[in-house]
Amino acid sequence: MEKQQKIISMFDNIAKTYDIANRVLSFGVDKSWRKKGCELAYHYNGKESVDLVVDVACGTGDMMSFWSNTAKRKGIQLLSILGIDPSVGMVEVGKKKFPDFEFKIATATDLGIEDSSADIISISYGIRNVVEREEAFREFHRKLKDGGLVVILEFTKNPNGGVFTGLRDFYMTKLLPVIGGAISRNREAYSYLPNSIGDFITSEEMVSELEKTGFEILENRSFSMGISSLFIARKVN
Ligand SMILES: C[S@@+](CC[C@H](N)C(=O)[O-])C[C@H]1O[C@@H](n2cnc3c(N)ncnc32)[C@H](O)[C@@H]1O
């Protein structure tokens, strides 16, 4: 099986336990990272009405609920939110949790929506699973309106060591596969996570790929001592 298809089947296999494993493994801190990403994006967007937010690699839909709730809190009218993911298993869980949200089975490299139609395209903890990442960035650029925003949350590789990085790596490579493996009964999937981060790009590389595709970087910040990173970039040309 080709690499991309293997990754998607892995998510199909862990879909039913994904949410519980996620909450346990992240101690719930991912909520504050997601909330901050949505708040900043709406701030940069600067409009009181937003036609379309597309959440790519939406999985079980959590980021979609952050887009929706943050819009309500800020008095922003969000007309439409679409979740896109190639894993039927993940989307089935999402549909049960959020029956009012719209989901679509598709990949980051072919979103299957109209060109220049989205105000915001987000991808949370999903871009490292996209094998053809630069092709996905080109697709995001095509599907965004002029001035539209791409919002990326991801665990990036941290090249500079230090005590905290050591602790983080111990958690990611030793504890996480055991705990995640026990909850999901799929050790392989939870060993994939630290490996996929280790193999992944640094924040600097992410910024340079986005700039190369025609985005201007508005935010590049890290949370919780570098565990998670947020990128917000605007389509400029
Ligand atoms: C770690 S989960 C993140 C889910 C969700 N965004 C969240 O924050 O909880 C990664 C998701 O990426 C999806 N994925 C894998 N390959 C993809 C691709 N080529 N295009 C879009 N999504 C993909 C998986 O199916 C999975 O649902």
PDB file of C-alpha atoms and ligand atoms in Angstrom:
ATOM      1  CA  MET A   1       0.000   0.000   0.000  1.00  0.00           C
ATOM      2  CA  GLU A   2       1.350   3.464  -0.795  1.00  0.00           C
ATOM      3  CA  LYS A   3       2.429   5.665   2.132  1.00  0.00           C
ATOM      4  CA  GLN A   4      -0.499   8.123   1.994  1.00  0.00           C
ATOM      5  CA  GLN A   5      -3.074   5.334   1.876  1.00  0.00           C
ATOM      6  CA  LYS A   6      -1.412   3.581   4.825  1.00  0.00           C
ATOM      7  CA  ILE A   7      -1.686   6.750   6.927  1.00  0.00           C
ATOM      8  CA  ILE A   8      -5.370   7.158   6.072  1.00  0.00           C
ATOM      9  CA  SER A   9      -6.151   3.500   6.955  1.00  0.00           C
ATOM     10  CA  MET A  10      -4.322   3.957  10.239  1.00  0.00           C
ATOM     11  CA  PHE A  11      -6.728   6.784  11.125  1.00  0.00           C
ATOM     12  CA  ASP A  12      -9.664   4.613  10.070  1.00  0.00           C
ATOM     13  CA  ASN A  13      -8.425   1.995  12.533  1.00  0.00           C
ATOM     14  CA  ILE A  14      -8.051   4.314  15.529  1.00  0.00           C
ATOM     15  CA  ALA A  15     -11.069   6.549  14.773  1.00  0.00           C
ATOM     16  CA  LYS A  16     -13.337   5.200  17.518  1.00  0.00           C
ATOM     17  CA  THR A  17     -10.813   5.817  20.305  1.00  0.00           C
ATOM     18  CA  TYR A  18      -9.179   8.916  18.763  1.00  0.00           C
ATOM     19  CA  ASP A  19     -10.984  11.497  20.913  1.00  0.00           C
ATOM     20  CA  ILE A  20     -10.447   9.816  24.238  1.00  0.00           C
ATOM     21  CA  ALA A  21      -6.778   9.104  23.484  1.00  0.00           C
ATOM     22  CA  ASN A  22      -6.311  12.700  22.363  1.00  0.00           C
ATOM     23  CA  ARG A  23      -7.783  14.138  25.579  1.00  0.00           C
ATOM     24  CA  VAL A  24      -5.676  11.864  27.782  1.00  0.00           C
ATOM     25  CA  LEU A  25      -2.447  12.374  25.861  1.00  0.00           C
ATOM     26  CA  SER A  26      -2.700  16.155  25.534  1.00  0.00           C
ATOM     27  CA  PHE A  27      -4.089  16.699  29.075  1.00  0.00           C
ATOM     28  CA  GLY A  28      -6.641  18.919  27.319  1.00  0.00           C
ATOM     29  CA  VAL A  29      -4.096  21.694  26.658  1.00  0.00           C
ATOM     30  CA  ASP A  30      -4.708  21.503  22.920  1.00  0.00           C
ATOM     31  CA  LYS A  31      -8.003  23.318  23.583  1.00  0.00           C
ATOM     32  CA  SER A  32      -6.203  26.554  24.434  1.00  0.00           C
ATOM     33  CA  TRP A  33      -3.984  26.247  21.335  1.00  0.00           C
ATOM     34  CA  ARG A  34      -7.012  25.719  19.083  1.00  0.00           C
ATOM     35  CA  LYS A  35      -8.909  28.609  20.667  1.00  0.00           C
ATOM     36  CA  LYS A  36      -5.969  30.979  20.235  1.00  0.00           C
ATOM     37  CA  GLY A  37      -5.588  29.980  16.579  1.00  0.00           C
ATOM     38  CA  CYS A  38      -9.259  30.742  15.841  1.00  0.00           C
ATOM     39  CA  GLU A  39      -9.258  34.024  17.761  1.00  0.00           C
ATOM     40  CA  LEU A  40      -6.158  35.330  15.995  1.00  0.00           C
ATOM     41  CA  ALA A  41      -7.419  34.247  12.579  1.00  0.00           C
ATOM     42  CA  TYR A  42     -10.740  36.051  13.024  1.00  0.00           C
ATOM     43  CA  HIS A  43      -8.794  39.082  14.214  1.00  0.00           C
ATOM     44  CA  TYR A  44      -6.601  39.085  11.072  1.00  0.00           C
ATOM     45  CA  ASN A  45      -9.597  38.407   8.858  1.00  0.00           C
ATOM     46  CA  GLY A  46     -11.180  41.507  10.346  1.00  0.00           C
ATOM     47  CA  LYS A  47     -14.686  40.925   8.933  1.00  0.00           C
ATOM     48  CA  GLU A  48     -17.963  40.606  10.808  1.00  0.00           C
ATOM     49  CA  SER A  49     -19.286  38.058   8.346  1.00  0.00           C
ATOM     50  CA  VAL A  50     -17.340  35.067   7.038  1.00  0.00           C
ATOM     51  CA  ASP A  51     -18.701  33.058   4.082  1.00  0.00           C
ATOM     52  CA  LEU A  52     -16.706  29.849   4.357  1.00  0.00           C
ATOM     53  CA  VAL A  53     -14.216  28.223   6.719  1.00  0.00           C
ATOM     54  CA  VAL A  54     -12.775  24.918   5.483  1.00  0.00           C
ATOM     55  CA  ASP A  55     -11.139  22.674   8.076  1.00  0.00           C
ATOM     56  CA  VAL A  56      -8.869  20.229   6.256  1.00  0.00           C
ATOM     57  CA  ALA A  57      -7.880  16.925   7.926  1.00  0.00           C
ATOM     58  CA  CYS A  58     -10.836  17.691  10.192  1.00  0.00           C
ATOM     59  CA  GLY A  59     -10.838  14.199  11.698  1.00  0.00           C
ATOM     60  CA  THR A  60     -13.609  13.990  14.267  1.00  0.00           C
ATOM     61  CA  GLY A  61     -14.476  17.673  13.876  1.00  0.00           C
ATOM     62  CA  ASP A  62     -13.109  19.326  17.034  1.00  0.00           C
ATOM     63  CA  MET A  63     -11.474  22.258  15.244  1.00  0.00           C
ATOM     64  CA  MET A  64     -14.767  22.941  13.447  1.00  0.00           C
ATOM     65  CA  SER A  65     -16.486  23.417  16.793  1.00  0.00           C
ATOM     66  CA  PHE A  66     -13.760  25.886  17.814  1.00  0.00           C
ATOM     67  CA  TRP A  67     -14.357  27.902  14.615  1.00  0.00           C
ATOM     68  CA  SER A  68     -18.065  27.900  15.274  1.00  0.00           C
ATOM     69  CA  ASN A  69     -17.916  28.724  19.008  1.00  0.00           C
ATOM     70  CA  THR A  70     -15.248  31.407  18.630  1.00  0.00           C
ATOM     71  CA  ALA A  71     -17.288  33.103  15.896  1.00  0.00           C
ATOM     72  CA  LYS A  72     -20.356  33.124  18.173  1.00  0.00           C
ATOM     73  CA  ARG A  73     -18.365  34.537  21.089  1.00  0.00           C
ATOM     74  CA  LYS A  74     -16.899  37.301  18.919  1.00  0.00           C
ATOM     75  CA  GLY A  75     -20.239  38.171  17.318  1.00  0.00           C
ATOM     76  CA  ILE A  76     -18.992  37.052  13.883  1.00  0.00           C
ATOM     77  CA  GLN A  77     -21.516  35.598  11.460  1.00  0.00           C
ATOM     78  CA  LEU A  78     -20.031  32.352  10.138  1.00  0.00           C
ATOM     79  CA  LEU A  79     -22.182  31.353   7.182  1.00  0.00           C
ATOM     80  CA  SER A  80     -20.674  27.991   6.395  1.00  0.00           C
ATOM     81  CA  ILE A  81     -18.104  25.571   7.800  1.00  0.00           C
ATOM     82  CA  LEU A  82     -16.931  22.499   5.927  1.00  0.00           C
ATOM     83  CA  GLY A  83     -14.792  19.667   7.305  1.00  0.00           C
ATOM     84  CA  ILE A  84     -12.692  17.676   4.843  1.00  0.00           C
ATOM     85  CA  ASP A  85     -10.876  14.410   5.571  1.00  0.00           C
ATOM     86  CA  PRO A  86     -10.075  11.257   3.563  1.00  0.00           C
ATOM     87  CA  SER A  87     -10.702   8.902   6.517  1.00  0.00           C
ATOM     88  CA  VAL A  88     -14.284   7.646   6.427  1.00  0.00           C
ATOM     89  CA  GLY A  89     -13.870   6.288   9.967  1.00  0.00           C
ATOM     90  CA  MET A  90     -12.827   9.659  11.439  1.00  0.00           C
ATOM     91  CA  VAL A  91     -15.587  11.515   9.581  1.00  0.00           C
ATOM     92  CA  GLU A  92     -18.247   9.033  10.771  1.00  0.00           C
ATOM     93  CA  VAL A  93     -17.302   9.809  14.385  1.00  0.00           C
ATOM     94  CA  GLY A  94     -17.358  13.543  13.568  1.00  0.00           C
ATOM     95  CA  LYS A  95     -20.821  13.354  11.998  1.00  0.00           C
ATOM     96  CA  LYS A  96     -22.224  11.695  15.128  1.00  0.00           C
ATOM     97  CA  LYS A  97     -20.664  14.340  17.387  1.00  0.00           C
ATOM     98  CA  PHE A  98     -21.658  17.289  15.232  1.00  0.00           C
ATOM     99  CA  PRO A  99     -24.771  16.388  13.194  1.00  0.00           C
ATOM    100  CA  ASP A 100     -25.188  20.015  12.077  1.00  0.00           C
ATOM    101  CA  PHE A 101     -21.748  20.328  10.503  1.00  0.00           C
ATOM    102  CA  GLU A 102     -21.041  19.519   6.871  1.00  0.00           C
ATOM    103  CA  PHE A 103     -18.309  16.959   6.125  1.00  0.00           C
ATOM    104  CA  LYS A 104     -16.738  15.777   2.902  1.00  0.00           C
ATOM    105  CA  ILE A 105     -14.403  12.894   2.094  1.00  0.00           C
ATOM    106  CA  ALA A 106     -11.445  14.376   0.218  1.00  0.00           C
ATOM    107  CA  THR A 107      -7.729  15.002   0.581  1.00  0.00           C
ATOM    108  CA  ALA A 108      -5.697  18.147   1.230  1.00  0.00           C
ATOM    109  CA  THR A 109      -4.355  18.089  -2.323  1.00  0.00           C
ATOM    110  CA  ASP A 110      -7.802  18.020  -3.943  1.00  0.00           C
ATOM    111  CA  LEU A 111     -10.413  19.717  -1.756  1.00  0.00           C
ATOM    112  CA  GLY A 112     -13.139  19.497  -4.373  1.00  0.00           C
ATOM    113  CA  ILE A 113     -14.483  23.004  -3.736  1.00  0.00           C
ATOM    114  CA  GLU A 114     -14.643  26.059  -5.993  1.00  0.00           C
ATOM    115  CA  ASP A 115     -11.501  28.100  -6.587  1.00  0.00           C
ATOM    116  CA  SER A 116     -11.253  31.364  -4.600  1.00  0.00           C
ATOM    117  CA  SER A 117     -14.193  30.395  -2.393  1.00  0.00           C
ATOM    118  CA  ALA A 118     -12.808  30.061   1.164  1.00  0.00           C
ATOM    119  CA  ASP A 119     -12.112  32.862   3.617  1.00  0.00           C
ATOM    120  CA  ILE A 120     -10.101  30.621   5.945  1.00  0.00           C
ATOM    121  CA  ILE A 121      -8.572  27.172   5.442  1.00  0.00           C
ATOM    122  CA  SER A 122      -7.312  25.462   8.595  1.00  0.00           C
ATOM    123  CA  ILE A 123      -5.447  22.251   9.236  1.00  0.00           C
ATOM    124  CA  SER A 124      -4.834  21.188  12.829  1.00  0.00           C
ATOM    125  CA  TYR A 125      -2.377  18.394  13.584  1.00  0.00           C
ATOM    126  CA  GLY A 126      -2.976  17.176  10.055  1.00  0.00           C
ATOM    127  CA  ILE A 127      -0.356  18.645   7.726  1.00  0.00           C
ATOM    128  CA  ARG A 128       2.363  16.204   8.817  1.00  0.00           C
ATOM    129  CA  ASN A 129       0.120  13.398   7.533  1.00  0.00           C
ATOM    130  CA  VAL A 130      -0.079  14.913   4.075  1.00  0.00           C
ATOM    131  CA  VAL A 131       2.612  13.288   1.970  1.00  0.00           C
ATOM    132  CA  GLU A 132       2.403  15.837  -0.868  1.00  0.00           C
ATOM    133  CA  ARG A 133       2.574  18.868   1.411  1.00  0.00           C
ATOM    134  CA  GLU A 134       3.658  21.454  -1.145  1.00  0.00           C
ATOM    135  CA  GLU A 135       0.891  20.345  -3.494  1.00  0.00           C
ATOM    136  CA  ALA A 136      -1.554  20.825  -0.589  1.00  0.00           C
ATOM    137  CA  PHE A 137      -0.272  24.363   0.005  1.00  0.00           C
ATOM    138  CA  ARG A 138      -0.815  25.131  -3.682  1.00  0.00           C
ATOM    139  CA  GLU A 139      -4.366  23.748  -3.410  1.00  0.00           C
ATOM    140  CA  PHE A 140      -5.070  25.884  -0.306  1.00  0.00           C
ATOM    141  CA  HIS A 141      -3.798  28.932  -2.219  1.00  0.00           C
ATOM    142  CA  ARG A 142      -6.097  28.170  -5.185  1.00  0.00           C
ATOM    143  CA  LYS A 143      -9.184  27.642  -3.002  1.00  0.00           C
ATOM    144  CA  LEU A 144      -8.722  30.739  -0.821  1.00  0.00           C
ATOM    145  CA  LYS A 145     -10.168  34.098  -1.775  1.00  0.00           C
ATOM    146  CA  ASP A 146      -7.606  36.855  -2.345  1.00  0.00           C
ATOM    147  CA  GLY A 147      -6.400  37.873   1.112  1.00  0.00           C
ATOM    148  CA  GLY A 148      -7.770  34.615   2.589  1.00  0.00           C
ATOM    149  CA  LEU A 149      -5.986  32.950   5.495  1.00  0.00           C
ATOM    150  CA  VAL A 150      -4.389  29.585   6.030  1.00  0.00           C
ATOM    151  CA  VAL A 151      -4.182  28.510   9.686  1.00  0.00           C
ATOM    152  CA  ILE A 152      -1.909  25.625  10.655  1.00  0.00           C
ATOM    153  CA  LEU A 153      -1.528  24.031  14.076  1.00  0.00           C
ATOM    154  CA  GLU A 154       1.158  21.378  14.230  1.00  0.00           C
ATOM    155  CA  PHE A 155       3.823  19.696  16.327  1.00  0.00           C
ATOM    156  CA  THR A 156       6.991  20.880  14.631  1.00  0.00           C
ATOM    157  CA  LYS A 157      10.468  19.490  14.985  1.00  0.00           C
ATOM    158  CA  ASN A 158      12.541  21.417  17.485  1.00  0.00           C
ATOM    159  CA  PRO A 159      16.170  21.430  16.401  1.00  0.00           C
ATOM    160  CA  ASN A 160      17.628  22.984  19.600  1.00  0.00           C
ATOM    161  CA  GLY A 161      17.961  20.501  22.457  1.00  0.00           C
ATOM    162  CA  GLY A 162      17.754  21.543  26.117  1.00  0.00           C
ATOM    163  CA  VAL A 163      16.143  19.972  29.175  1.00  0.00           C
ATOM    164  CA  PHE A 164      12.579  20.580  28.117  1.00  0.00           C
ATOM    165  CA  THR A 165      13.100  19.120  24.649  1.00  0.00           C
ATOM    166  CA  GLY A 166      14.560  16.020  26.341  1.00  0.00           C
ATOM    167  CA  LEU A 167      11.448  15.668  28.515  1.00  0.00           C
ATOM    168  CA  ARG A 168       9.140  16.252  25.597  1.00  0.00           C
ATOM    169  CA  ASP A 169      10.961  13.648  23.507  1.00  0.00           C
ATOM    170  CA  PHE A 170      10.791  11.149  26.390  1.00  0.00           C
ATOM    171  CA  TYR A 171       7.042  11.702  26.658  1.00  0.00           C
ATOM    172  CA  MET A 172       6.506  11.492  22.895  1.00  0.00           C
ATOM    173  CA  THR A 173       8.693   8.484  22.159  1.00  0.00           C
ATOM    174  CA  LYS A 174       8.332   6.408  25.337  1.00  0.00           C
ATOM    175  CA  LEU A 175       5.108   7.244  27.210  1.00  0.00           C
ATOM    176  CA  LEU A 176       2.799   8.278  24.398  1.00  0.00           C
ATOM    177  CA  PRO A 177       3.076   5.038  22.360  1.00  0.00           C
ATOM    178  CA  VAL A 178       2.320   2.982  25.498  1.00  0.00           C
ATOM    179  CA  ILE A 179      -0.653   5.059  26.698  1.00  0.00           C
ATOM    180  CA  GLY A 180      -2.078   5.742  23.211  1.00  0.00           C
ATOM    181  CA  GLY A 181      -1.421   2.116  22.237  1.00  0.00           C
ATOM    182  CA  ALA A 182      -3.301   0.845  25.299  1.00  0.00           C
ATOM    183  CA  ILE A 183      -6.331   3.079  24.723  1.00  0.00           C
ATOM    184  CA  SER A 184      -6.591   2.365  21.004  1.00  0.00           C
ATOM    185  CA  ARG A 185      -5.188  -1.186  21.134  1.00  0.00           C
ATOM    186  CA  ASN A 186      -3.038  -0.046  18.227  1.00  0.00           C
ATOM    187  CA  ARG A 187       0.559   0.483  19.364  1.00  0.00           C
ATOM    188  CA  GLU A 188       1.774   0.996  15.815  1.00  0.00           C
ATOM    189  CA  ALA A 189      -0.429   4.043  15.270  1.00  0.00           C
ATOM    190  CA  TYR A 190       0.830   5.742  18.409  1.00  0.00           C
ATOM    191  CA  SER A 191       4.447   4.979  17.580  1.00  0.00           C
ATOM    192  CA  TYR A 192       3.816   6.661  14.240  1.00  0.00           C
ATOM    193  CA  LEU A 193       3.068  10.008  15.941  1.00  0.00           C
ATOM    194  CA  PRO A 194       6.547  10.650  17.451  1.00  0.00           C
ATOM    195  CA  ASN A 195       8.181   9.268  14.310  1.00  0.00           C
ATOM    196  CA  SER A 196       6.121  11.536  12.083  1.00  0.00           C
ATOM    197  CA  ILE A 197       7.136  14.547  14.193  1.00  0.00           C
ATOM    198  CA  GLY A 198      10.804  13.498  14.175  1.00  0.00           C
ATOM    199  CA  ASP A 199      10.684  13.205  10.382  1.00  0.00           C
ATOM    200  CA  PHE A 200       8.752  16.435  10.007  1.00  0.00           C
ATOM    201  CA  ILE A 201       9.958  19.897   9.077  1.00  0.00           C
ATOM    202  CA  THR A 202      10.996  22.730  11.391  1.00  0.00           C
ATOM    203  CA  SER A 203       9.005  25.960  11.795  1.00  0.00           C
ATOM    204  CA  GLU A 204      11.512  27.759   9.572  1.00  0.00           C
ATOM    205  CA  GLU A 205      11.009  25.230   6.781  1.00  0.00           C
ATOM    206  CA  MET A 206       7.215  25.521   7.096  1.00  0.00           C
ATOM    207  CA  VAL A 207       7.451  29.319   6.814  1.00  0.00           C
ATOM    208  CA  SER A 208       9.662  29.111   3.762  1.00  0.00           C
ATOM    209  CA  GLU A 209       7.354  26.617   1.990  1.00  0.00           C
ATOM    210  CA  LEU A 210       4.328  28.840   2.661  1.00  0.00           C
ATOM    211  CA  GLU A 211       6.144  31.943   1.406  1.00  0.00           C
ATOM    212  CA  LYS A 212       7.244  30.094  -1.710  1.00  0.00           C
ATOM    213  CA  THR A 213       3.600  29.216  -2.442  1.00  0.00           C
ATOM    214  CA  GLY A 214       2.428  32.848  -2.299  1.00  0.00           C
ATOM    215  CA  PHE A 215       1.568  33.391   1.364  1.00  0.00           C
ATOM    216  CA  GLU A 216       2.649  36.197   3.669  1.00  0.00           C
ATOM    217  CA  ILE A 217       3.290  35.011   7.247  1.00  0.00           C
ATOM    218  CA  LEU A 218       1.224  36.851   9.871  1.00  0.00           C
ATOM    219  CA  GLU A 219       1.851  34.577  12.872  1.00  0.00           C
ATOM    220  CA  ASN A 220       4.507  32.025  13.636  1.00  0.00           C
ATOM    221  CA  ARG A 221       4.387  31.266  17.340  1.00  0.00           C
ATOM    222  CA  SER A 222       4.872  28.271  19.534  1.00  0.00           C
ATOM    223  CA  PHE A 223       2.906  27.186  22.593  1.00  0.00           C
ATOM    224  CA  SER A 224       3.788  25.341  25.775  1.00  0.00           C
ATOM    225  CA  MET A 225       7.543  25.579  25.350  1.00  0.00           C
ATOM    226  CA  GLY A 226       7.578  24.557  21.731  1.00  0.00           C
ATOM    227  CA  ILE A 227       5.296  21.509  21.854  1.00  0.00           C
ATOM    228  CA  SER A 228       2.845  22.979  19.380  1.00  0.00           C
ATOM    229  CA  SER A 229       3.218  25.666  16.721  1.00  0.00           C
ATOM    230  CA  LEU A 230       0.729  28.002  15.098  1.00  0.00           C
ATOM    231  CA  PHE A 231       1.142  29.517  11.645  1.00  0.00           C
ATOM    232  CA  ILE A 232      -1.263  32.026  10.130  1.00  0.00           C
ATOM    233  CA  ALA A 233      -0.527  33.199   6.597  1.00  0.00           C
ATOM    234  CA  ARG A 234      -2.341  35.383   4.108  1.00  0.00           C
ATOM    235  CA  LYS A 235      -2.748  34.639   0.397  1.00  0.00           C
ATOM    236  CA  VAL A 236      -0.950  37.509  -1.327  1.00  0.00           C
ATOM    237  CA  ASN A 237      -0.193  36.492  -4.893  1.00  0.00           C
TER     238      ASN A 237
HETATM  239  C1  LIG B   1      -4.048  13.719  14.002  1.00  0.00           C
HETATM  240  S1  LIG B   1      -5.551  13.748  13.072  1.00  0.00           S
HETATM  241  C2  LIG B   1      -6.102  15.411  13.362  1.00  0.00           C
HETATM  242  C3  LIG B   1      -7.581  15.548  13.333  1.00  0.00           C
HETATM  243  C4  LIG B   1      -8.139  16.901  13.717  1.00  0.00           C
HETATM  244  N1  LIG B   1      -7.752  17.944  12.803  1.00  0.00           N
HETATM  245  C5  LIG B   1      -7.785  17.285  15.120  1.00  0.00           C
HETATM  246  O1  LIG B   1      -7.209  18.359  15.303  1.00  0.00           O
HETATM  247  O2  LIG B   1      -8.078  16.520  16.045  1.00  0.00           O
HETATM  248  C6  LIG B   1      -4.966  13.809  11.405  1.00  0.00           C
HETATM  249  C7  LIG B   1      -6.022  13.692  10.345  1.00  0.00           C
HETATM  250  O3  LIG B   1      -5.385  13.880   9.066  1.00  0.00           O
HETATM  251  C8  LIG B   1      -6.113  13.130   8.132  1.00  0.00           C
HETATM  252  N2  LIG B   1      -5.337  12.972   6.881  1.00  0.00           N
HETATM  253  C9  LIG B   1      -4.416  12.039   6.593  1.00  0.00           C
HETATM  254  N3  LIG B   1      -3.952  12.213   5.345  1.00  0.00           N
HETATM  255  C10 LIG B   1      -4.593  13.296   4.830  1.00  0.00           C
HETATM  256  C11 LIG B   1      -4.571  13.978   3.557  1.00  0.00           C
HETATM  257  N4  LIG B   1      -3.751  13.594   2.573  1.00  0.00           N
HETATM  258  N5  LIG B   1      -5.381  15.040   3.388  1.00  0.00           N
HETATM  259  C12 LIG B   1      -6.193  15.443   4.388  1.00  0.00           C
HETATM  260  N6  LIG B   1      -6.267  14.837   5.588  1.00  0.00           N
HETATM  261  C13 LIG B   1      -5.473  13.780   5.812  1.00  0.00           C
HETATM  262  C14 LIG B   1      -6.404  11.839   8.876  1.00  0.00           C
HETATM  263  O4  LIG B   1      -7.427  11.078   8.277  1.00  0.00           O
HETATM  264  C15 LIG B   1      -6.742  12.365  10.272  1.00  0.00           C
HETATM  265  O5  LIG B   1      -8.119  12.532  10.444  1.00  0.00           O
END
